PDB file of C-alpha atoms in Angstrom:
ATOM      1  CA  MET A 244     118.710 -99.583  63.772  1.00 77.00           C
ATOM      2  CA  PRO A 245     116.678 -96.349  63.708  1.00 84.00           C
ATOM      3  CA  VAL A 246     115.855 -94.786  60.360  1.00 84.00           C
ATOM      4  CA  ASP A 247     116.866 -91.201  59.744  1.00 85.00           C
ATOM      5  CA  ALA A 248     113.769 -90.087  57.797  1.00 83.00           C
ATOM      6  CA  GLU A 249     115.312 -86.850  56.557  1.00 88.00           C
ATOM      7  CA  LYS A 250     118.395 -88.656  55.257  1.00 86.00           C
ATOM      8  CA  GLU A 251     116.264 -91.346  53.595  1.00 83.00           C
ATOM      9  CA  ILE A 252     114.020 -88.763  51.910  1.00 80.00           C
ATOM     10  CA  SER A 253     117.102 -86.909  50.652  1.00 84.00           C
ATOM     11  CA  ARG A 254     118.541 -90.145  49.271  1.00 83.00           C
ATOM     12  CA  LEU A 255     115.280 -90.990  47.500  1.00 79.00           C
ATOM     13  CA  TRP A 256     115.025 -87.437  46.148  1.00 78.00           C
ATOM     14  CA  ARG A 257     118.530 -87.665  44.627  1.00 83.00           C
ATOM     15  CA  ALA A 258     117.730 -91.088  43.165  1.00 79.00           C
ATOM     16  CA  LEU A 259     114.533 -89.742  41.594  1.00 73.00           C
ATOM     17  CA  HIS A 260     116.374 -86.818  39.991  1.00 73.00           C
ATOM     18  CA  SER A 261     119.060 -89.157  38.719  1.00 80.00           C
ATOM     19  CA  ALA A 262     116.430 -91.429  37.138  1.00 79.00           C
ATOM     20  CA  GLN A 263     114.656 -88.455  35.564  1.00 82.00           C
ATOM     21  CA  ASP A 264     117.908 -87.166  34.086  1.00 82.00           C
ATOM     22  CA  SER A 265     118.864 -90.633  32.884  1.00 88.00           C
ATOM     23  CA  THR A 266     115.555 -91.038  31.023  1.00 89.00           C
ATOM     24  CA  ILE A 267     115.990 -87.816  29.067  1.00 94.00           C
ATOM     25  CA  LYS A 268     119.719 -88.379  28.472  1.00 94.00           C
ATOM     26  CA  THR A 269     118.933 -91.828  27.062  1.00 95.00           C
ATOM     27  CA  PHE A 270     116.553 -90.270  24.537  1.00 95.00           C
ATOM     28  CA  TYR A 271     119.193 -87.838  23.310  1.00 96.00           C
ATOM     29  CA  GLN A 272     121.950 -90.468  23.374  1.00 96.00           C
ATOM     30  CA  TRP A 273     119.730 -92.659  21.204  1.00 95.00           C
ATOM     31  CA  ARG A 274     119.058 -89.689  18.892  1.00 96.00           C
ATOM     32  CA  ASN A 275     122.757 -88.945  18.467  1.00 95.00           C
ATOM     33  CA  ALA A 276     123.611 -92.621  17.940  1.00 96.00           C
ATOM     34  CA  ALA A 277     120.947 -92.907  15.223  1.00 96.00           C
ATOM     35  CA  VAL A 278     122.215 -89.733  13.557  1.00 95.00           C
ATOM     36  CA  GLY A 279     125.712 -91.260  13.568  1.00 95.00           C
ATOM     37  CA  LEU A 280     124.445 -94.479  12.007  1.00 96.00           C
ATOM     38  CA  PHE A 281     122.479 -92.659   9.309  1.00 95.00           C
ATOM     39  CA  PRO A 282     124.535 -89.555   8.457  1.00 91.00           C
ATOM     40  CA  ASN A 283     122.431 -88.750   5.384  1.00 95.00           C
ATOM     41  CA  ALA A 284     119.192 -88.755   7.382  1.00 95.00           C
ATOM     42  CA  ASN A 285     117.596 -85.620   8.785  1.00 96.00           C
ATOM     43  CA  PRO A 286     118.402 -85.563  12.547  1.00 96.00           C
ATOM     44  CA  SER A 287     115.064 -83.934  13.378  1.00 96.00           C
ATOM     45  CA  GLU A 288     113.170 -86.635  11.482  1.00 96.00           C
ATOM     46  CA  ILE A 289     115.045 -89.264  13.472  1.00 96.00           C
ATOM     47  CA  ALA A 290     114.189 -87.528  16.749  1.00 96.00           C
ATOM     48  CA  LEU A 291     110.537 -87.134  15.791  1.00 97.00           C
ATOM     49  CA  LYS A 292     110.329 -90.884  15.110  1.00 97.00           C
ATOM     50  CA  GLY A 293     111.610 -91.381  18.659  1.00 96.00           C
ATOM     51  CA  TRP A 294     109.054 -88.947  20.054  1.00 97.00           C
ATOM     52  CA  GLU A 295     106.362 -90.747  18.033  1.00 98.00           C
ATOM     53  CA  ALA A 296     107.320 -94.135  19.490  1.00 97.00           C
ATOM     54  CA  MET A 297     107.282 -92.602  22.962  1.00 96.00           C
ATOM     55  CA  ALA A 298     103.806 -91.167  22.292  1.00 97.00           C
ATOM     56  CA  HIS A 299     102.326 -94.504  21.260  1.00 97.00           C
ATOM     57  CA  ASP A 300     103.609 -96.237  24.396  1.00 96.00           C
ATOM     58  CA  LEU A 301     102.478 -93.353  26.566  1.00 96.00           C
ATOM     59  CA  GLY A 302      99.026 -93.287  24.987  1.00 96.00           C
ATOM     60  CA  LYS A 303      98.572 -97.009  25.637  1.00 96.00           C
ATOM     61  CA  SER A 304      99.636 -96.526  29.248  1.00 96.00           C
ATOM     62  CA  TYR A 305      96.858 -93.940  29.700  1.00 96.00           C
ATOM     63  CA  PHE A 306      94.015 -96.292  28.678  1.00 94.00           C
ATOM     64  CA  PRO A 307      93.648 -98.161  32.002  1.00 93.00           C
ATOM     65  CA  ARG A 308      93.543 -94.835  33.851  1.00 91.00           C
ATOM     66  CA  LEU A 309      90.748 -93.280  31.788  1.00 92.00           C
ATOM     67  CA  SER A 310      87.242 -93.034  33.195  1.00 91.00           C
ATOM     68  CA  PHE A 311      84.265 -91.224  31.761  1.00 87.00           C
ATOM     69  CA  SER A 312      82.156 -91.968  34.851  1.00 90.00           C
ATOM     70  CA  LYS A 313      82.078 -88.381  36.119  1.00 91.00           C
ATOM     71  CA  GLY A 314      81.205 -86.768  32.800  1.00 93.00           C
ATOM     72  CA  GLU A 315      82.986 -85.042  29.978  1.00 94.00           C
ATOM     73  CA  GLU A 316      84.194 -81.993  31.932  1.00 95.00           C
ATOM     74  CA  ALA A 317      85.855 -84.173  34.576  1.00 95.00           C
ATOM     75  CA  PHE A 318      87.264 -86.376  31.824  1.00 96.00           C
ATOM     76  CA  LEU A 319      88.941 -83.378  30.145  1.00 97.00           C
ATOM     77  CA  ARG A 320      90.552 -82.453  33.482  1.00 97.00           C
ATOM     78  CA  GLN A 321      91.629 -86.083  33.917  1.00 97.00           C
ATOM     79  CA  VAL A 322      93.403 -86.032  30.540  1.00 97.00           C
ATOM     80  CA  ALA A 323      95.134 -82.775  31.498  1.00 98.00           C
ATOM     81  CA  GLY A 324      96.170 -84.433  34.769  1.00 97.00           C
ATOM     82  CA  LEU A 325      97.683 -87.388  32.911  1.00 97.00           C
ATOM     83  CA  TYR A 326      99.861 -85.003  30.918  1.00 97.00           C
ATOM     84  CA  VAL A 327     100.900 -83.220  34.122  1.00 97.00           C
ATOM     85  CA  ASN A 328     101.793 -86.491  35.842  1.00 96.00           C
ATOM     86  CA  THR A 329     103.832 -87.651  32.849  1.00 96.00           C
ATOM     87  CA  TRP A 330     105.929 -84.500  32.642  1.00 95.00           C
ATOM     88  CA  GLN A 331     106.329 -84.279  36.398  1.00 95.00           C
ATOM     89  CA  GLY A 332     107.819 -87.756  36.115  1.00 93.00           C
ATOM     90  CA  TYR A 333     110.444 -86.233  33.817  1.00 94.00           C
ATOM     91  CA  GLY A 334     111.187 -83.542  36.391  1.00 93.00           C
ATOM     92  CA  ALA A 335     109.097 -80.687  34.976  1.00 96.00           C
ATOM     93  CA  VAL A 336     107.243 -78.170  37.100  1.00 97.00           C
ATOM     94  CA  VAL A 337     103.827 -78.298  35.461  1.00 98.00           C
ATOM     95  CA  LYS A 338     100.228 -77.767  36.536  1.00 98.00           C
ATOM     96  CA  VAL A 339      96.684 -77.531  35.210  1.00 98.00           C
ATOM     97  CA  GLU A 340      94.871 -74.213  35.204  1.00 98.00           C
ATOM     98  CA  LYS A 341      91.159 -73.709  34.564  1.00 95.00           C
ATOM     99  CA  GLY A 342      90.072 -72.244  31.281  1.00 96.00           C
ATOM    100  CA  SER A 343      87.375 -69.656  30.690  1.00 96.00           C
ATOM    101  CA  ASN A 344      84.798 -72.370  30.039  1.00 95.00           C
ATOM    102  CA  PRO A 345      84.279 -75.837  31.567  1.00 94.00           C
ATOM    103  CA  MET A 346      85.500 -77.642  28.446  1.00 97.00           C
ATOM    104  CA  GLU A 347      88.884 -75.928  28.452  1.00 98.00           C
ATOM    105  CA  ALA A 348      92.001 -76.396  30.569  1.00 98.00           C
ATOM    106  CA  PHE A 349      95.489 -74.982  30.310  1.00 98.00           C
ATOM    107  CA  ILE A 350      98.550 -77.083  31.011  1.00 98.00           C
ATOM    108  CA  LYS A 351     101.373 -74.821  32.110  1.00 98.00           C
ATOM    109  CA  TRP A 352     105.017 -75.897  32.291  1.00 98.00           C
ATOM    110  CA  GLU A 353     106.934 -73.412  34.428  1.00 98.00           C
ATOM    111  CA  ARG A 354     110.145 -75.441  34.172  1.00 97.00           C
ATOM    112  CA  CYS A 355     111.048 -78.382  31.985  1.00 97.00           C
ATOM    113  CA  PRO A 356     114.365 -80.237  31.736  1.00 96.00           C
ATOM    114  CA  TRP A 357     113.904 -81.365  28.111  1.00 96.00           C
ATOM    115  CA  PRO A 358     115.090 -78.098  26.466  1.00 96.00           C
ATOM    116  CA  SER A 359     118.253 -78.047  28.608  1.00 95.00           C
ATOM    117  CA  PHE A 360     119.091 -81.608  27.595  1.00 95.00           C
ATOM    118  CA  ALA A 361     118.340 -80.778  23.950  1.00 96.00           C
ATOM    119  CA  LYS A 362     120.938 -77.994  24.165  1.00 96.00           C
ATOM    120  CA  ASP A 363     123.429 -80.238  25.970  1.00 96.00           C
ATOM    121  CA  PHE A 364     123.147 -82.793  23.171  1.00 96.00           C
ATOM    122  CA  ALA A 365     123.218 -80.170  20.367  1.00 95.00           C
ATOM    123  CA  ALA A 366     119.621 -80.797  19.290  1.00 96.00           C
ATOM    124  CA  PRO A 367     117.740 -77.763  17.966  1.00 96.00           C
ATOM    125  CA  LEU A 368     115.209 -76.286  20.380  1.00 97.00           C
ATOM    126  CA  LYS A 369     112.565 -76.170  17.645  1.00 96.00           C
ATOM    127  CA  GLU A 370     112.938 -79.962  17.512  1.00 97.00           C
ATOM    128  CA  ASP A 371     112.180 -80.133  21.248  1.00 97.00           C
ATOM    129  CA  VAL A 372     108.949 -78.154  20.800  1.00 97.00           C
ATOM    130  CA  ALA A 373     107.949 -80.235  17.767  1.00 98.00           C
ATOM    131  CA  GLY A 374     108.649 -83.473  19.652  1.00 97.00           C
ATOM    132  CA  CYS A 375     106.684 -82.465  22.724  1.00 97.00           C
ATOM    133  CA  ASP A 376     103.797 -81.277  20.544  1.00 98.00           C
ATOM    134  CA  LEU A 377     103.872 -84.571  18.653  1.00 98.00           C
ATOM    135  CA  VAL A 378     103.650 -86.584  21.881  1.00 98.00           C
ATOM    136  CA  LEU A 379     100.714 -84.499  23.111  1.00 98.00           C
ATOM    137  CA  GLN A 380      98.903 -84.728  19.749  1.00 98.00           C
ATOM    138  CA  ILE A 381      99.375 -88.474  19.250  1.00 98.00           C
ATOM    139  CA  THR A 382      98.376 -89.406  22.787  1.00 98.00           C
ATOM    140  CA  LEU A 383      95.293 -87.202  22.517  1.00 98.00           C
ATOM    141  CA  GLU A 384      94.353 -88.772  19.158  1.00 98.00           C
ATOM    142  CA  MET A 385      94.662 -92.188  20.795  1.00 98.00           C
ATOM    143  CA  ILE A 386      92.494 -91.083  23.724  1.00 97.00           C
ATOM    144  CA  ASN A 387      89.900 -89.580  21.371  1.00 97.00           C
ATOM    145  CA  THR A 388      89.733 -92.792  19.351  1.00 97.00           C
ATOM    146  CA  PHE A 389      89.619 -95.022  22.429  1.00 95.00           C
ATOM    147  CA  MET A 390      87.029 -92.972  24.325  1.00 95.00           C
ATOM    148  CA  GLY A 391      85.017 -91.479  21.439  1.00 95.00           C
ATOM    149  CA  THR A 392      85.850 -87.898  22.412  1.00 96.00           C
ATOM    150  CA  ASN A 393      86.931 -84.983  20.240  1.00 97.00           C
ATOM    151  CA  PHE A 394      89.423 -82.993  22.292  1.00 98.00           C
ATOM    152  CA  LYS A 395      92.103 -80.774  20.797  1.00 98.00           C
ATOM    153  CA  ILE A 396      95.377 -79.462  22.168  1.00 98.00           C
ATOM    154  CA  GLU A 397      97.339 -76.469  20.960  1.00 98.00           C
ATOM    155  CA  THR A 398     100.608 -74.904  22.001  1.00 98.00           C
ATOM    156  CA  GLN A 399     100.320 -71.228  22.814  1.00 98.00           C
ATOM    157  CA  LYS A 400     103.757 -70.649  24.352  1.00 98.00           C
ATOM    158  CA  ALA A 401     106.966 -72.672  24.599  1.00 98.00           C
ATOM    159  CA  ILE A 402     110.029 -72.407  26.813  1.00 97.00           C
ATOM    160  CA  PRO A 403     112.381 -73.419  23.957  1.00 97.00           C
ATOM    161  CA  ARG A 404     111.064 -70.478  21.928  1.00 97.00           C
ATOM    162  CA  GLY A 405     112.091 -68.115  24.750  1.00 96.00           C
ATOM    163  CA  GLU A 406     108.529 -67.532  25.963  1.00 97.00           C
ATOM    164  CA  GLY A 407     109.228 -68.316  29.642  1.00 97.00           C
ATOM    165  CA  VAL A 408     106.624 -71.091  29.978  1.00 98.00           C
ATOM    166  CA  CYS A 409     105.086 -73.815  27.893  1.00 98.00           C
ATOM    167  CA  LEU A 410     101.350 -73.261  27.733  1.00 98.00           C
ATOM    168  CA  ARG A 411      99.053 -75.742  26.058  1.00 98.00           C
ATOM    169  CA  ARG A 412      95.314 -75.331  25.705  1.00 98.00           C
ATOM    170  CA  LEU A 413      93.315 -78.576  25.981  1.00 98.00           C
ATOM    171  CA  TYR A 414      89.706 -78.089  24.878  1.00 98.00           C
ATOM    172  CA  LYS A 415      86.622 -79.449  23.210  1.00 97.00           C
ATOM    173  CA  PRO A 416      85.839 -77.435  20.055  1.00 96.00           C
TER     174      PRO A 416
END
C-alpha cells in the first residue's frame, strides 16, 4: 500500500499539536486541582512550585547535552539553543538572536501558547511570566553549577504583559 506523504505529515503535525496542548493543559489542570485541594493556599505559590519542579527536571535533562568543547561563546549559544528547543516543544515560535557582544544572546518568543492556556484556566498572566522566569533562572543556576559558568538571564519583555514578544537576555556579566 503506497504512503501518502502529505497526509502522513498532516497527521503527525496534528498529533504533535495535540501533544503540545495536552502538556500545557495538564499543568493548568494540576494547578487548579491543587488549588481546589488547598483552598487557603495562594494559587500562585502552588503554580510556582509546579514551575520549580518542572525546572529541576528540565535542568537535569540538559546536562547530557552540554559541551564546553568549542569554548565559552559557543557554550552560551548552546544554552540559548536548549531553551529554544524546549519552548518549541511546547509549540512556541522562538529563536536566538545575536547580542551586541559575543557573550550575549537574546532569546525571542514571537508566539507562545502558555499565556493563552493561563487565561483559559483563569490563572493570572503575571503568574505565567513569573513561572517562565523561574524555569529559566533555575535551569541556568543548575547549568552554572554543573559547568562552572556564571551566566545570567533577564526578562526584558513579556507577551503576558502586553509587550508583543518575550525577550530574554542571556549573558555573561
